[in-house]
Short mmCIF file of C-alpha atoms and ligand atoms in Angstrom, two decimals:
data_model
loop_
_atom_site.label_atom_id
_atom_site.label_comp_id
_atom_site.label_asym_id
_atom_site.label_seq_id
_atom_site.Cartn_x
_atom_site.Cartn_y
_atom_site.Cartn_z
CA UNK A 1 16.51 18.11 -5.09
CA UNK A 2 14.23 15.91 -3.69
CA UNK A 3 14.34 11.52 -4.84
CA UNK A 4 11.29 11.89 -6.27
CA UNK A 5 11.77 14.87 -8.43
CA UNK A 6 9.33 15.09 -11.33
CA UNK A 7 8.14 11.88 -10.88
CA UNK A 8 3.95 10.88 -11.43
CA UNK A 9 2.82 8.94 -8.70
CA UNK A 10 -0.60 6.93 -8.10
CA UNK A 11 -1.03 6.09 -4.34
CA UNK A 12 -4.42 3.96 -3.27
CA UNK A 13 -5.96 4.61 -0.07
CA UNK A 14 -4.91 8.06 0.05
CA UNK A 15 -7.83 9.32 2.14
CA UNK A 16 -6.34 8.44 5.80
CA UNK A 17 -4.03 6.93 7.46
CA UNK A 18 -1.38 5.35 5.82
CA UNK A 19 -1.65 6.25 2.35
CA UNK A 20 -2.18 10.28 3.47
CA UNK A 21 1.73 9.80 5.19
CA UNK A 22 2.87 8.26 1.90
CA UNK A 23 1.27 11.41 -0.55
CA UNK A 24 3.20 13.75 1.90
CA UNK A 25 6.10 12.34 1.77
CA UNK A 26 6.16 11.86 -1.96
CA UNK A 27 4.93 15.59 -2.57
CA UNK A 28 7.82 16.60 -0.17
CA UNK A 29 10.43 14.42 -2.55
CA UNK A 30 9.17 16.39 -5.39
CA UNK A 31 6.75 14.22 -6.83
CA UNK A 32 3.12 14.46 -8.46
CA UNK A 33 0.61 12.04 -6.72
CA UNK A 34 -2.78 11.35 -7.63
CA UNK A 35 -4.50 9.60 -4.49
CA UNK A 36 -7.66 7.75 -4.54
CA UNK A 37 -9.43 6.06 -2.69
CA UNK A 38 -13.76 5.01 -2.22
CA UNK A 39 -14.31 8.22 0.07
CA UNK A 40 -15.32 10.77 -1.93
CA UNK A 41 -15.41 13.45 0.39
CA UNK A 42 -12.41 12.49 2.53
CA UNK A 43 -9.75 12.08 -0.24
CA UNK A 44 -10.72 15.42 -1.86
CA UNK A 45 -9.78 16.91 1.85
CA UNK A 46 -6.94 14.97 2.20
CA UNK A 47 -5.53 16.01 -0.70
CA UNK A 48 -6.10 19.62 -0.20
CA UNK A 49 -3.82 20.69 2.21
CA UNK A 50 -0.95 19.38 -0.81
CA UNK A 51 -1.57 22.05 -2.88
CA UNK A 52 -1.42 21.92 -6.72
CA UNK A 53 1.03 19.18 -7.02
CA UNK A 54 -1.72 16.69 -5.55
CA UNK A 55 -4.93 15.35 -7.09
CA UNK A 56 -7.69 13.54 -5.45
CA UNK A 57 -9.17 10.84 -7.06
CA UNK A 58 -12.49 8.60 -6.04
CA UNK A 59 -11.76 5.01 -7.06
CA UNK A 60 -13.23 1.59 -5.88
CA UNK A 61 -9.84 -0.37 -6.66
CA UNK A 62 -12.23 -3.72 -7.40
CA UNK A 63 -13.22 -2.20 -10.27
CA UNK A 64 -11.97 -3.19 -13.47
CA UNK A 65 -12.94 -0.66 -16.07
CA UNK A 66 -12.84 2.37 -13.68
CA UNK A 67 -8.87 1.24 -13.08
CA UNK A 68 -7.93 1.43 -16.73
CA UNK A 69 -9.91 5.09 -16.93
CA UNK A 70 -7.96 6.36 -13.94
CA UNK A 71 -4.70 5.51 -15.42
CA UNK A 72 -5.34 7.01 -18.82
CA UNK A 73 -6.66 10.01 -17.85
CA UNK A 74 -3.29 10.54 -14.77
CA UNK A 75 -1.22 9.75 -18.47
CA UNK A 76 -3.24 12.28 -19.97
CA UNK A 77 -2.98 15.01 -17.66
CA UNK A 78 0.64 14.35 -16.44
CA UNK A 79 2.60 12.94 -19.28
CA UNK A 80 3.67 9.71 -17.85
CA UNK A 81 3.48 6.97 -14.88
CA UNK A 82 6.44 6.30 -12.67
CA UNK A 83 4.87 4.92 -9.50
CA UNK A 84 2.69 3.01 -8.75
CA UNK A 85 1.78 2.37 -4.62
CA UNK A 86 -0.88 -0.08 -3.71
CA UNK A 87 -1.61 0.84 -0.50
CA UNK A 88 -5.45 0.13 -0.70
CA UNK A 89 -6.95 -2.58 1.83
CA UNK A 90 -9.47 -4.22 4.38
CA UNK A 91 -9.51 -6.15 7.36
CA UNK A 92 -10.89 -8.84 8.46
CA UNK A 93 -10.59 -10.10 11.73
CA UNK A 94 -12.55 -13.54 11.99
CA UNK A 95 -10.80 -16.68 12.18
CA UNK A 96 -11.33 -19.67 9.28
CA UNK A 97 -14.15 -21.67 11.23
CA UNK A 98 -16.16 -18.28 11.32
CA UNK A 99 -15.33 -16.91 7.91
CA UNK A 100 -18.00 -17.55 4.53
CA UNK A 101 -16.45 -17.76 1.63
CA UNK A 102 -18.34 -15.16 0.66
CA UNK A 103 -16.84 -12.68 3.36
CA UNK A 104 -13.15 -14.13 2.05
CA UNK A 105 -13.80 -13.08 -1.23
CA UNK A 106 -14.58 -9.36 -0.23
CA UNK A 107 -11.51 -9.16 1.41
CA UNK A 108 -9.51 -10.75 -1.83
CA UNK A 109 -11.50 -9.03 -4.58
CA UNK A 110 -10.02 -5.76 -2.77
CA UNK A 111 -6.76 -6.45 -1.39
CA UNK A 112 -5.63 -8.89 -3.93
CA UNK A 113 -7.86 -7.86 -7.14
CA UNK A 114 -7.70 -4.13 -6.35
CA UNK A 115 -3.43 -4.56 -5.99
CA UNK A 116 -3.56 -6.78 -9.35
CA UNK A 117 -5.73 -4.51 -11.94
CA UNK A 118 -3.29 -1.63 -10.57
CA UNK A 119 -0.56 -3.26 -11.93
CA UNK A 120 -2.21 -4.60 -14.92
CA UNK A 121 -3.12 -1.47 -15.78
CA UNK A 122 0.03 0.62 -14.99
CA UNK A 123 2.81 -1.75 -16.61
CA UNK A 124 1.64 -0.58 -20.24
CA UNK A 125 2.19 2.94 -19.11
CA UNK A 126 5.54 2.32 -17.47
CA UNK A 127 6.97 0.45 -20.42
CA UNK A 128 5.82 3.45 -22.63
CA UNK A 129 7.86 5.51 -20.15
CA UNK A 130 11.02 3.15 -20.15
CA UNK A 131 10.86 2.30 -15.92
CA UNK A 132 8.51 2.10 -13.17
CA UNK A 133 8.36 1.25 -9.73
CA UNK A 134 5.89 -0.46 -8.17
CA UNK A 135 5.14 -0.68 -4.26
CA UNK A 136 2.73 -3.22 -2.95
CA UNK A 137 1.84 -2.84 0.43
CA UNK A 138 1.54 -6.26 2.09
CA UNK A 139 1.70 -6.98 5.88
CA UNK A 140 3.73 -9.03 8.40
CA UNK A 141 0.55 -10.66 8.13
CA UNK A 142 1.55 -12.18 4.91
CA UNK A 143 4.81 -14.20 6.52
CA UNK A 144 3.37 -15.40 10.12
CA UNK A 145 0.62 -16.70 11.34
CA UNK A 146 -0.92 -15.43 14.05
CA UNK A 147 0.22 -11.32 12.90
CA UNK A 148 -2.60 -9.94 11.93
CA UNK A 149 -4.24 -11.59 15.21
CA UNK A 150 -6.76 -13.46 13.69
CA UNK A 151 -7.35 -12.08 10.51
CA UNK A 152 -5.12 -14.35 8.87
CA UNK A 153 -7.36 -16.68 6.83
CA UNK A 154 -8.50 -13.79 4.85
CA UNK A 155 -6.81 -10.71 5.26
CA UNK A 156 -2.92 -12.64 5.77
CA UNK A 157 -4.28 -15.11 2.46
CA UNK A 158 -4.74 -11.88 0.77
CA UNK A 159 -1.77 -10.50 1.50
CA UNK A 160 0.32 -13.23 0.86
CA UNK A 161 -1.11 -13.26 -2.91
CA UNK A 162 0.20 -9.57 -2.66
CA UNK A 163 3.18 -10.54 -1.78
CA UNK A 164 3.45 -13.30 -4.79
CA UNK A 165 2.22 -11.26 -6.90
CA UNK A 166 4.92 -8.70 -6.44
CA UNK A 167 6.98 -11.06 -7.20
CA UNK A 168 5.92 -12.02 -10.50
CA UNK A 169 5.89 -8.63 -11.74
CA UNK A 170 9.78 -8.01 -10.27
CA UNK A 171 10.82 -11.01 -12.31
CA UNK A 172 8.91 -10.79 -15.50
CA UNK A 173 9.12 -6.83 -15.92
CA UNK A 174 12.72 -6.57 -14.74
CA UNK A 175 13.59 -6.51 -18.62
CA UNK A 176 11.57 -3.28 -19.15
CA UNK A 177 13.36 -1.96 -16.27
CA UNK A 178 9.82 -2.02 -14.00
CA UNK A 179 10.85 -2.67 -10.00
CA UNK A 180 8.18 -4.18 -7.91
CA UNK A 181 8.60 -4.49 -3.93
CA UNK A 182 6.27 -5.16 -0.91
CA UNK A 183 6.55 -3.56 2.39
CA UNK A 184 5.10 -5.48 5.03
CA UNK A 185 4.13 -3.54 7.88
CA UNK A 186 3.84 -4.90 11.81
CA UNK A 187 1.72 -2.74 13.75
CA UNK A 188 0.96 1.19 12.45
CA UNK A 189 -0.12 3.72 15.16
CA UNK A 190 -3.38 4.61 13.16
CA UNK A 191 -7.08 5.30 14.31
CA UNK A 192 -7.90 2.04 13.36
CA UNK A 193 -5.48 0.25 14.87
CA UNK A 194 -6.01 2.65 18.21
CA UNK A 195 -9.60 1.54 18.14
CA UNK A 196 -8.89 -2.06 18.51
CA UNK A 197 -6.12 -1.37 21.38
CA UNK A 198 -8.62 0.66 23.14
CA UNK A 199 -11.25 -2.22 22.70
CA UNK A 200 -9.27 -5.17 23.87
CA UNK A 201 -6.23 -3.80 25.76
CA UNK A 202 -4.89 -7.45 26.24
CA UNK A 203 -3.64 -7.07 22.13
CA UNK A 204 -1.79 -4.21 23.19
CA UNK A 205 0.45 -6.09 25.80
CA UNK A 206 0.68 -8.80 23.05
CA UNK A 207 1.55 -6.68 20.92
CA UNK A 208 4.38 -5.19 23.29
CA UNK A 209 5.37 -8.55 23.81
CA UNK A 210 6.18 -9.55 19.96
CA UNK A 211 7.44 -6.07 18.94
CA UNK A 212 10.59 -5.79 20.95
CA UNK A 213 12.17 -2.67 20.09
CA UNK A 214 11.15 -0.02 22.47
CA UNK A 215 8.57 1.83 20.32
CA UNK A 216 6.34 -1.96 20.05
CA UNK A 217 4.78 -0.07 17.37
CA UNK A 218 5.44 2.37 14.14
CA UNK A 219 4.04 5.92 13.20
CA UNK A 220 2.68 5.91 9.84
CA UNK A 221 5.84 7.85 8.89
CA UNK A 222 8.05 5.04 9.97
CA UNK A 223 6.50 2.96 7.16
CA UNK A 224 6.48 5.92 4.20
CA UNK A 225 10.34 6.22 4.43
CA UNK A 226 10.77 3.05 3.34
CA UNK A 227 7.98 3.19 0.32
CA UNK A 228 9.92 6.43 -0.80
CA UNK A 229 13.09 4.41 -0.81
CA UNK A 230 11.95 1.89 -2.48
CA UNK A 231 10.03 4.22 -4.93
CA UNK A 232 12.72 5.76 -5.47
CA UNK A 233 15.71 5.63 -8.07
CA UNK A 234 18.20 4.77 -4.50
CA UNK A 235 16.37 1.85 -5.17
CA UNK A 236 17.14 1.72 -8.72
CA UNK A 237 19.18 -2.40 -8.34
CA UNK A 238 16.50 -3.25 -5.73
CA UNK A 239 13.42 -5.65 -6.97
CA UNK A 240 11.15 -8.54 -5.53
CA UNK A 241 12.19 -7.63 -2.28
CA UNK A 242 10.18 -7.90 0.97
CA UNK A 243 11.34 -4.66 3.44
CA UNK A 244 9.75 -5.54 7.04
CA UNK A 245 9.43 -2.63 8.71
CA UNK A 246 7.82 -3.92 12.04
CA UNK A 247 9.68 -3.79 15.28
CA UNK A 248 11.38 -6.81 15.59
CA UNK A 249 8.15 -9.28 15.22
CA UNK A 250 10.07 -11.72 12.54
CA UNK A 251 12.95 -11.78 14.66
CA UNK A 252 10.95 -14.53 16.20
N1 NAD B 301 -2.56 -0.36 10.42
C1 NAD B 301 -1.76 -1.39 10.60
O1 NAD B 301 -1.40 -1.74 11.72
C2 NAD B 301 -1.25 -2.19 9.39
C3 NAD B 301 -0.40 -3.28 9.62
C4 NAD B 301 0.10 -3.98 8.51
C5 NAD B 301 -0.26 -3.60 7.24
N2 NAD B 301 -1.09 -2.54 7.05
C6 NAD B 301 -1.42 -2.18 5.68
O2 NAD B 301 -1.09 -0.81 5.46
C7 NAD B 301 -1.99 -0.24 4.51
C8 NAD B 301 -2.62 1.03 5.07
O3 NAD B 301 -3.21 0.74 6.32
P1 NAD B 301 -4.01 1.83 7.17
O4 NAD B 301 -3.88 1.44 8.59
O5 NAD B 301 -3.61 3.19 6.73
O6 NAD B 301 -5.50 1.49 6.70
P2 NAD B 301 -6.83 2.39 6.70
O7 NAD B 301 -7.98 1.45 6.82
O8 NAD B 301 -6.71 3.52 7.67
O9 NAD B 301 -6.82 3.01 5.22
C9 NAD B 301 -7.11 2.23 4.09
C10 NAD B 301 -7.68 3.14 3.03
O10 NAD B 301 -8.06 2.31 1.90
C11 NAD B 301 -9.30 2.77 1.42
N3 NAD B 301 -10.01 1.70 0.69
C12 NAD B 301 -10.58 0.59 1.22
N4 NAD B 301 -11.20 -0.12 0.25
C13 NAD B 301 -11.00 0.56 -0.92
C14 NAD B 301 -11.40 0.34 -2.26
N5 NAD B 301 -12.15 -0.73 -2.61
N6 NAD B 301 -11.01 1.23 -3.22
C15 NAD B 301 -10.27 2.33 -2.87
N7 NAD B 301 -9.88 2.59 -1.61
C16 NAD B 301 -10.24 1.72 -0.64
C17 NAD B 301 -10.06 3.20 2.66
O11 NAD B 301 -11.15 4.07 2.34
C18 NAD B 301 -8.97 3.88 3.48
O12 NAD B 301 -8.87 5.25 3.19
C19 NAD B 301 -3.00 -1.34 4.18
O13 NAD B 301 -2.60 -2.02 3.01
C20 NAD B 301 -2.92 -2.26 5.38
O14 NAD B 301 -3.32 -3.57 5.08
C21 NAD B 301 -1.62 -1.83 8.10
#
């Protein structure tokens, strides 16, 4: 049997990457995901090859009203909310001098707003259900400066209310037996990520450099292990933590 057996899932970002690693692996545990995500056409086909125990969903996580719809109608149709992943984000890449606060607020209104009407949202359901787990994913970004090379002021800022955030929930829902954790990632082998190696080569060397066990860098895979732990009920004692998964960068 499988640690996520007949569990209902809701995973963000589920279109790519990431979030796509984190539905398989949940699906292959035994769950029942719903993914969404803000491509329409490319979380519908990522969802597809998962057969009948996986639902695509098209979601802008920003939005407020849309949130509370998609939750009631995943109770509706499956009974019940377990899990909850935020997964969901965006980058940005400019330093503080060059950022607007207008461009800072795009980057917190998803990250940090999208993470927190999840939550807000969910915790209802997963008292109604008796327990819940909650997975935030955050970013080594969110404990050094300097990780998310340059993207700090925003995207890091973000993260770091992510990461409070998580907190808060852990300590206030612990009596309704709701877990919340954050994963913070170092460097993911993704298109995205490949794209910015490619472009400035010198950040993969860095990269190299602050990532010291041999790999430098984790599959997507490396990171959905431990979001199924922690999902999981082998998690059951385990809230408010932080799991780096990242190489050896905060070994610094
Ligand atoms: N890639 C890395 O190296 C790395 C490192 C540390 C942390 N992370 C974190 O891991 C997570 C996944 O990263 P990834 O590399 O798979 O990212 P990605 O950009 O490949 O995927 C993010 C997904 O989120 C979706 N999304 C963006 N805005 C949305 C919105 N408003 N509503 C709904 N969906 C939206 C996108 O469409 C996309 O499918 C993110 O939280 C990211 O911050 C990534």
């Amino acid at each position: 049997m499988g640690s996520l057996q007949n569990k209902v899932a809701i995973v963000t970002g589920a279109a790519q990457g990431l979030g796509t690693k984190i539905v398989e692996l949940f699906i292959n545990e035994g769950a029942t995901v719903v993914g969404i995500d803000i491509q329409e056409d490319k979380i519908k086909q990522a969802m597809e090859q998962f057969g009948d125990n996986a639902r695509g969903k098209v979601l802008d996580i920003s939005n407020d009203g849309a949130w509370q719809e998609l939750i009631n109608e995943t109770v509706e149709e499956f009974g019940k909310l377990d899990i909850l992943v935020n997964n969901a984000s965006i980058m940005s890449r400019k330093g503080i001098l060059e950022l607007s606060g207008e461009e800072y607020m795009n980057v917190h209104s998803v990250n940090s707003l999208g993470t927190f009407l999840g939550i807000k949202y969910a915790i209802p359901k997963m008292q109604e259900n008796g327990s819940g787990s909650i997975v935030n994913i955050s970013s080594i970004g969110a404990l050094a400066s300097g990780a998310a090379d340059g993207g700090d002021a925003a995207y890091g800022a973000s993260k770091g209310s992510v990461t409070a955030l998580t907190r808060h929930v852990a300590h206030y829902f612990a009596k309704d037996n709701i877990r919340a954790n954050s994963v913070h990632p170092g460097g993911i082998q993704t298109d995205m990520l490949q794209e910015v190696f490619d472009a400035n080569p010198e950040l993969w060397e860095k990269n190299k450099e602050n990532s010291p066990l041999p790999n430098h860098i984790s599959d997507a895979e490396d990171i959905a292990n431990g979001v199924v732990f922690l999902a999981s009920d082998k998690a059951r004692t385990i809230t408010g933590e932080q799991l780096v998964i990242d190489n050896g960068y905060m070994t610094h």
